[in-house]
Amino acid sequence: MIKKKLVFSGVQPTGNLHLGNYLGAIKNFVALQKEMKCIYCVVDLHAITVFQKPHQLQENVLETVASFLATGLDPNKSILFNQSSVSGHAELAWILNCVSRIGWLNRMTQFKDKAGSEKEKASVGLYIYPNLMAADILLYKATHVPVGADQKQHLELSRDIAQKFNNDFNCKNFFPMPEPLIPKNVSRIMSLRDGTKKMSKSEDSDYSRINLKDSADEIIKKIKKAKSDSEQIPDNLKSLEKKPEALNLINIYSEITKNSLDKVLNEMSGKEYSFLKTKLSEVLINEVTPIGKEIKKLLGDKVYLGQILKKGREKANIIAEENLKNIREKVGLI
Ligand code: AQP
């Protein structure tokens, strides 16, 4: 049987999208819409696993759609919508809560990172977040999921859940095993302040990330302040591996200029990091500020953004309802 390829991925509306979201995931979303049918979702139900101010959440949903459009997602090619508007996500999540195992969830490192030492006070939603992510993907029987490296473990869990569902309900191949599409060099863009932590929307310091809406001045300031190294740029990757902040800057430069890491090191070796920082600011300004301008422009027409979501919801709901009908039948729900 030839599997029909279908891409699904989501982004949380938890604030400004940043360079990590863009290089690690969204750039890939845009490339994939040329090859396959794609469904991209603003995952607002995931966002509320950590408290969100209601009004701010609504604004963030619209801003995430605006960011999708500004980075090149085309609503005529891809389905763009917000998760809570298709109730099948929550329904399937409940069914999968009953398939997934507590032992599996206990291994999820993102819950441990996000809950930290306050585990007892974390929401139940944050704990079962990976089951909802499995539901997002399996609701559409997606075969490919473009994500950053931080989501690899959750995707493996989605595969385990799909496999167990197929076994439990004796329906081999009912859910396809979703495959992660993780970019090779930019799967984990690191914080500009601490090269051992990933760049993240929820990090307190805005200096830790480049936001897609940052102005040229902000980009220059942030890159200037970014941690690097007091020694000169080395000529080989091995020496860089012990300097995560410096490696992160070189890596971002290599990705944006589409030159290999070796080529970048050839060009830069022996120079001070200030040289790299000037060049990096230039290429980032060229890549990021047109996106930021477009996001701001799109946010000026919220009616249009609402229409995009509505159209996407209608299309997504047709696929979701069709699949849910079969899922309910398999489980024995009348
Ligand atoms: N630093 C990163 N490098 C590469 N990829 C990244 N992604 C996130 N951060 C990086 C990828 O972006 C997609 C959308 O992520 P998300 O916003 O849904 O959730 P997240 O991974 O939790 O992102 P943040 O920025 O860290 O948000 P908060 O702070 O709200 O938790 C995903 O594919 C993700 O892998």
Short mmCIF file of C-alpha atoms and ligand atoms in Angstrom, two decimals:
data_model
loop_
_atom_site.label_atom_id
_atom_site.label_comp_id
_atom_site.label_asym_id
_atom_site.label_seq_id
_atom_site.Cartn_x
_atom_site.Cartn_y
_atom_site.Cartn_z
CA MET A 1 0.00 0.00 0.00
CA ILE A 2 1.40 3.43 -0.93
CA LYS A 3 1.12 5.83 2.00
CA LYS A 4 -0.27 9.26 1.09
CA LYS A 5 2.23 11.79 2.41
CA LEU A 6 0.82 14.42 4.74
CA VAL A 7 2.71 16.96 6.81
CA PHE A 8 1.47 18.24 10.18
CA SER A 9 3.17 20.59 12.60
CA GLY A 10 2.27 23.18 15.21
CA VAL A 11 3.59 26.29 16.89
CA GLN A 12 2.52 27.51 20.34
CA PRO A 13 1.10 31.03 20.54
CA THR A 14 3.16 31.89 23.59
CA GLY A 15 4.71 35.15 22.40
CA ASN A 16 7.07 36.49 19.82
CA LEU A 17 8.36 33.86 17.42
CA HIS A 18 12.15 33.82 17.33
CA LEU A 19 15.03 32.75 15.14
CA GLY A 20 14.99 29.23 16.68
CA ASN A 21 11.34 28.69 15.72
CA TYR A 22 12.09 30.08 12.25
CA LEU A 23 15.27 28.16 11.39
CA GLY A 24 14.37 25.00 13.34
CA ALA A 25 10.81 24.64 12.11
CA ILE A 26 8.96 27.29 10.09
CA LYS A 27 11.50 27.61 7.27
CA ASN A 28 11.07 23.89 6.77
CA PHE A 29 7.26 24.26 6.80
CA VAL A 30 7.53 26.70 3.90
CA ALA A 31 9.81 24.42 1.86
CA LEU A 32 7.56 21.40 2.43
CA GLN A 33 4.39 23.05 1.16
CA LYS A 34 5.93 22.90 -2.33
CA GLU A 35 6.17 19.09 -2.16
CA MET A 36 3.35 17.73 0.02
CA LYS A 37 -0.05 18.48 1.44
CA CYS A 38 0.60 20.36 4.69
CA ILE A 39 -1.43 21.24 7.78
CA TYR A 40 0.03 23.88 10.12
CA CYS A 41 -1.63 24.61 13.39
CA VAL A 42 -1.42 27.34 16.03
CA VAL A 43 -1.51 25.07 19.06
CA ASP A 44 -3.41 27.19 21.57
CA LEU A 45 -4.46 24.19 23.69
CA HIS A 46 -0.77 23.43 24.22
CA ALA A 47 -0.13 27.05 25.18
CA ILE A 48 -2.64 26.95 28.08
CA THR A 49 -0.77 24.09 29.78
CA VAL A 50 1.03 27.09 31.33
CA PHE A 51 -1.24 29.99 32.39
CA GLN A 52 -1.83 32.55 29.62
CA LYS A 53 -3.66 35.84 30.05
CA PRO A 54 -6.83 35.32 27.94
CA HIS A 55 -6.61 38.60 26.01
CA GLN A 56 -2.89 38.08 25.38
CA LEU A 57 -3.51 34.54 24.16
CA GLN A 58 -5.97 35.80 21.55
CA GLU A 59 -3.43 38.38 20.38
CA ASN A 60 -0.71 35.72 20.25
CA VAL A 61 -2.84 33.38 18.13
CA LEU A 62 -3.32 36.14 15.54
CA GLU A 63 0.35 37.06 15.70
CA THR A 64 1.37 33.45 15.09
CA VAL A 65 -0.85 33.26 11.99
CA ALA A 66 0.59 36.57 10.82
CA SER A 67 4.07 35.08 11.30
CA PHE A 68 3.09 31.97 9.32
CA LEU A 69 1.96 34.16 6.42
CA ALA A 70 4.92 36.55 6.65
CA THR A 71 7.45 33.71 6.48
CA GLY A 72 5.85 32.41 3.28
CA LEU A 73 3.14 29.93 4.23
CA ASP A 74 0.41 30.11 1.62
CA PRO A 75 -3.17 29.50 2.83
CA ASN A 76 -4.10 28.32 -0.66
CA LYS A 77 -1.47 25.56 -0.47
CA SER A 78 -1.42 24.70 3.23
CA ILE A 79 -4.18 24.45 5.82
CA LEU A 80 -3.59 27.07 8.55
CA PHE A 81 -5.83 27.09 11.63
CA ASN A 82 -5.88 27.12 15.41
CA GLN A 83 -6.10 23.88 17.36
CA SER A 84 -8.99 24.69 19.73
CA SER A 85 -11.30 25.46 16.80
CA VAL A 86 -11.28 21.79 15.72
CA SER A 87 -12.71 19.88 18.68
CA GLY A 88 -11.40 16.56 17.35
CA HIS A 89 -7.96 17.40 18.81
CA ALA A 90 -9.33 17.34 22.36
CA GLU A 91 -11.52 14.29 21.72
CA LEU A 92 -8.72 12.21 20.27
CA ALA A 93 -6.37 13.41 23.01
CA TRP A 94 -8.74 11.88 25.59
CA ILE A 95 -8.84 8.56 23.72
CA LEU A 96 -5.05 8.57 23.48
CA ASN A 97 -4.74 9.43 27.19
CA CYS A 98 -6.26 6.00 27.67
CA VAL A 99 -3.77 4.35 25.28
CA SER A 100 -0.59 6.11 26.43
CA ARG A 101 1.18 4.81 29.57
CA ILE A 102 2.19 6.75 32.68
CA GLY A 103 5.65 5.19 32.47
CA TRP A 104 6.09 6.63 28.98
CA LEU A 105 5.14 10.14 30.10
CA ASN A 106 7.44 9.90 33.11
CA ARG A 107 10.38 9.72 30.72
CA MET A 108 9.59 13.01 28.92
CA THR A 109 12.45 15.42 29.55
CA GLN A 110 10.54 18.54 28.46
CA PHE A 111 8.07 18.11 31.34
CA LYS A 112 10.98 17.77 33.75
CA ASP A 113 12.63 20.91 32.28
CA LYS A 114 9.45 23.01 32.25
CA ALA A 115 8.07 21.87 35.61
CA GLY A 116 11.50 22.01 37.26
CA SER A 117 11.47 21.61 41.02
CA GLU A 118 7.79 22.69 41.13
CA LYS A 119 6.55 19.40 39.65
CA GLU A 120 3.66 19.02 42.13
CA LYS A 121 2.38 22.47 41.19
CA ALA A 122 2.56 21.98 37.40
CA SER A 123 -0.73 21.56 35.55
CA VAL A 124 -1.91 18.07 34.63
CA GLY A 125 -2.13 19.44 31.08
CA LEU A 126 1.62 20.09 31.02
CA TYR A 127 2.22 16.48 32.03
CA ILE A 128 -0.04 14.97 29.36
CA TYR A 129 0.97 17.54 26.71
CA PRO A 130 2.73 14.83 24.62
CA ASN A 131 -0.53 12.84 24.35
CA LEU A 132 -2.24 15.93 22.91
CA MET A 133 0.65 16.33 20.48
CA ALA A 134 0.15 12.70 19.39
CA ALA A 135 -3.56 13.46 18.88
CA ASP A 136 -2.73 16.54 16.75
CA ILE A 137 -0.63 14.42 14.41
CA LEU A 138 -2.74 11.24 14.34
CA LEU A 139 -6.05 13.08 13.91
CA TYR A 140 -4.94 13.79 10.33
CA LYS A 141 -2.95 10.53 9.94
CA ALA A 142 0.06 12.72 9.21
CA THR A 143 3.13 10.89 7.89
CA HIS A 144 5.75 13.66 8.33
CA VAL A 145 6.29 16.15 11.15
CA PRO A 146 8.81 18.99 10.74
CA VAL A 147 10.07 20.00 14.22
CA GLY A 148 13.15 21.20 16.06
CA ALA A 149 15.27 18.67 17.97
CA ASP A 150 13.52 19.49 21.27
CA GLN A 151 10.39 17.74 19.99
CA LYS A 152 12.12 14.50 18.94
CA GLN A 153 11.23 12.64 22.13
CA HIS A 154 7.57 13.70 21.91
CA LEU A 155 7.42 12.47 18.35
CA GLU A 156 8.85 9.11 19.36
CA LEU A 157 6.08 8.90 21.95
CA SER A 158 3.50 9.67 19.23
CA ARG A 159 4.85 6.69 17.29
CA ASP A 160 4.60 4.45 20.37
CA ILE A 161 1.02 5.57 20.95
CA ALA A 162 0.11 5.00 17.27
CA GLN A 163 1.66 1.53 17.40
CA LYS A 164 -0.15 0.59 20.63
CA PHE A 165 -3.49 1.85 19.27
CA ASN A 166 -3.00 -0.24 16.09
CA ASN A 167 -2.17 -3.31 18.22
CA ASP A 168 -4.85 -2.82 20.89
CA PHE A 169 -7.63 -2.37 18.35
CA ASN A 170 -6.28 -4.93 15.94
CA CYS A 171 -6.01 -2.50 13.04
CA LYS A 172 -2.50 -2.84 11.59
CA ASN A 173 -1.39 0.31 9.70
CA PHE A 174 -4.51 2.26 10.76
CA PHE A 175 -2.35 5.07 12.10
CA PRO A 176 0.81 5.59 10.04
CA MET A 177 4.06 5.94 12.03
CA PRO A 178 4.78 9.70 11.79
CA GLU A 179 8.33 10.53 10.80
CA PRO A 180 10.18 13.51 12.26
CA LEU A 181 11.77 15.94 9.79
CA ILE A 182 14.50 17.60 11.84
CA PRO A 183 16.88 20.02 10.08
CA LYS A 184 20.50 18.89 10.29
CA ASN A 185 22.46 21.89 11.55
CA VAL A 186 19.80 24.19 12.98
CA SER A 187 17.63 21.75 14.88
CA ARG A 188 18.65 23.49 18.11
CA ILE A 189 19.43 27.21 17.95
CA MET A 190 20.85 28.17 21.32
CA SER A 191 20.29 31.18 23.57
CA LEU A 192 22.55 34.15 22.77
CA ARG A 193 23.34 34.43 26.52
CA ASP A 194 23.91 30.76 27.37
CA GLY A 195 25.01 28.33 24.67
CA THR A 196 23.84 25.33 26.69
CA LYS A 197 20.17 26.41 26.67
CA LYS A 198 17.91 26.52 23.62
CA MET A 199 16.65 29.87 22.35
CA SER A 200 13.14 30.13 23.77
CA LYS A 201 10.16 32.50 23.90
CA SER A 202 9.74 32.04 27.63
CA GLU A 203 13.34 32.91 28.58
CA ASP A 204 13.22 36.08 30.71
CA SER A 205 15.95 38.01 28.93
CA ASP A 206 15.01 39.37 25.50
CA TYR A 207 18.76 39.52 24.81
CA SER A 208 18.77 35.70 24.69
CA ARG A 209 16.92 35.62 21.36
CA ILE A 210 16.36 37.32 18.02
CA ASN A 211 12.62 37.85 17.58
CA LEU A 212 11.16 37.88 14.09
CA LYS A 213 9.77 41.36 14.86
CA ASP A 214 13.10 42.83 16.02
CA SER A 215 14.26 46.02 14.29
CA ALA A 216 17.69 46.32 12.67
CA ASP A 217 18.93 48.26 15.72
CA GLU A 218 17.71 45.60 18.13
CA ILE A 219 19.40 42.87 16.09
CA ILE A 220 22.70 44.79 16.07
CA LYS A 221 22.48 45.38 19.85
CA LYS A 222 21.62 41.77 20.66
CA ILE A 223 24.35 40.29 18.47
CA LYS A 224 26.88 42.78 19.89
CA LYS A 225 25.96 41.68 23.43
CA ALA A 226 25.81 37.96 22.55
CA LYS A 227 28.32 35.79 24.40
CA SER A 228 31.15 34.55 22.15
CA ASP A 229 34.80 33.96 23.03
CA SER A 230 37.85 36.04 23.92
CA GLU A 231 40.14 34.02 21.63
CA GLN A 232 40.23 34.36 17.84
CA ILE A 233 37.97 32.28 15.62
CA PRO A 234 39.60 28.84 15.17
CA ASP A 235 40.04 27.06 11.83
CA ASN A 236 38.33 23.82 12.84
CA LEU A 237 35.05 22.66 14.31
CA LYS A 238 36.65 20.52 17.01
CA SER A 239 38.05 23.60 18.79
CA LEU A 240 34.64 25.26 18.60
CA GLU A 241 32.80 22.38 20.21
CA LYS A 242 33.96 23.42 23.69
CA LYS A 243 32.62 26.95 23.09
CA PRO A 244 28.87 26.56 22.63
CA GLU A 245 28.07 30.29 22.35
CA ALA A 246 30.67 30.83 19.62
CA LEU A 247 29.59 27.69 17.80
CA ASN A 248 25.97 28.87 17.93
CA LEU A 249 26.84 32.20 16.24
CA ILE A 250 28.90 30.48 13.53
CA ASN A 251 26.13 27.96 13.02
CA ILE A 252 23.46 30.65 12.54
CA TYR A 253 25.75 32.51 10.12
CA SER A 254 26.39 29.31 8.16
CA GLU A 255 22.67 28.54 7.89
CA ILE A 256 21.62 32.00 6.77
CA THR A 257 24.42 32.40 4.22
CA LYS A 258 23.91 28.78 3.05
CA ASN A 259 27.64 28.16 3.37
CA SER A 260 28.95 25.04 5.10
CA LEU A 261 30.50 25.38 8.58
CA ASP A 262 33.90 24.48 7.10
CA LYS A 263 33.62 27.23 4.50
CA VAL A 264 32.64 29.78 7.15
CA LEU A 265 35.59 28.75 9.34
CA ASN A 266 37.92 29.05 6.35
CA GLU A 267 36.68 32.59 5.76
CA MET A 268 36.79 33.65 9.41
CA SER A 269 39.64 31.78 11.09
CA GLY A 270 42.12 34.02 12.91
CA LYS A 271 39.66 36.93 13.05
CA GLU A 272 38.08 38.39 16.19
CA TYR A 273 34.46 37.52 16.99
CA SER A 274 33.55 41.19 16.46
CA PHE A 275 34.19 40.57 12.73
CA LEU A 276 31.74 37.65 12.71
CA LYS A 277 29.22 39.67 14.71
CA THR A 278 29.19 42.52 12.18
CA LYS A 279 28.67 40.10 9.30
CA LEU A 280 26.07 38.11 11.22
CA SER A 281 24.07 41.24 12.06
CA GLU A 282 24.04 42.20 8.37
CA VAL A 283 22.72 38.85 7.16
CA LEU A 284 20.21 38.62 10.00
CA ILE A 285 18.87 42.09 9.24
CA ASN A 286 18.42 41.08 5.58
CA GLU A 287 16.64 37.84 6.50
CA VAL A 288 14.59 38.83 9.53
CA THR A 289 13.49 42.48 9.21
CA PRO A 290 11.38 42.01 6.02
CA ILE A 291 9.51 39.24 7.88
CA GLY A 292 9.02 41.49 10.90
CA LYS A 293 7.67 44.33 8.73
CA GLU A 294 5.22 41.95 7.06
CA ILE A 295 4.03 40.59 10.45
CA LYS A 296 3.34 44.14 11.64
CA LYS A 297 1.50 44.94 8.41
CA LEU A 298 -0.65 41.80 8.64
CA LEU A 299 -1.50 42.53 12.27
CA GLY A 300 -3.13 45.72 11.04
CA ASP A 301 -5.89 43.60 9.44
CA LYS A 302 -7.16 41.22 12.09
CA VAL A 303 -10.37 40.55 10.15
CA TYR A 304 -8.27 39.07 7.36
CA LEU A 305 -6.29 36.93 9.84
CA GLY A 306 -9.59 35.71 11.33
CA GLN A 307 -10.79 34.74 7.85
CA ILE A 308 -7.62 32.71 7.20
CA LEU A 309 -8.20 30.81 10.45
CA LYS A 310 -11.88 30.22 9.65
CA LYS A 311 -11.14 28.84 6.17
CA GLY A 312 -8.37 26.63 7.59
CA ARG A 313 -10.61 25.37 10.37
CA GLU A 314 -13.30 24.32 7.87
CA LYS A 315 -10.80 22.36 5.77
CA ALA A 316 -9.10 20.75 8.79
CA ASN A 317 -12.43 19.81 10.34
CA ILE A 318 -13.51 17.82 7.28
CA ILE A 319 -10.39 15.60 7.48
CA ALA A 320 -10.59 15.37 11.28
CA GLU A 321 -14.27 14.33 11.35
CA GLU A 322 -13.78 11.69 8.68
CA ASN A 323 -10.87 10.14 10.61
CA LEU A 324 -12.62 10.47 13.99
CA LYS A 325 -15.61 8.55 12.68
CA ASN A 326 -13.31 5.58 12.02
CA ILE A 327 -11.42 6.04 15.30
CA ARG A 328 -14.64 6.01 17.36
CA GLU A 329 -15.72 2.87 15.53
CA LYS A 330 -12.39 1.12 16.23
CA VAL A 331 -12.63 2.00 19.94
CA GLY A 332 -16.27 0.95 20.19
CA LEU A 333 -17.75 4.37 20.89
CA ILE A 334 -21.27 4.76 19.49
N1 AQP B 1 15.79 27.05 19.85
C1 AQP B 1 15.21 26.33 18.90
N2 AQP B 1 15.94 25.81 17.88
C2 AQP B 1 15.34 25.07 16.89
N3 AQP B 1 14.01 24.83 16.86
C3 AQP B 1 13.24 25.33 17.85
N4 AQP B 1 11.92 25.28 18.11
C4 AQP B 1 11.65 25.96 19.25
N5 AQP B 1 12.78 26.48 19.76
C5 AQP B 1 13.79 26.10 18.91
C6 AQP B 1 10.95 24.60 17.25
O1 AQP B 1 9.95 25.54 16.90
C7 AQP B 1 8.70 24.85 16.76
C8 AQP B 1 7.64 25.60 17.51
O2 AQP B 1 7.95 25.57 18.90
P1 AQP B 1 6.86 25.98 19.96
O3 AQP B 1 6.76 27.44 19.99
O4 AQP B 1 5.61 25.28 19.67
O5 AQP B 1 7.35 25.40 21.32
P2 AQP B 1 8.73 25.35 22.02
O6 AQP B 1 9.59 24.31 21.41
O7 AQP B 1 8.44 25.16 23.48
O8 AQP B 1 9.35 26.77 21.72
P3 AQP B 1 9.83 27.86 22.71
O9 AQP B 1 10.28 29.03 21.96
O10 AQP B 1 10.82 27.29 23.68
O11 AQP B 1 8.50 28.26 23.46
P4 AQP B 1 8.17 28.33 24.99
O12 AQP B 1 9.25 29.17 25.58
O13 AQP B 1 6.83 28.96 25.02
O14 AQP B 1 8.17 26.93 25.50
C9 AQP B 1 8.90 23.43 17.27
O15 AQP B 1 9.03 22.55 16.17
C10 AQP B 1 10.20 23.51 18.02
O16 AQP B 1 10.90 22.28 17.98
#
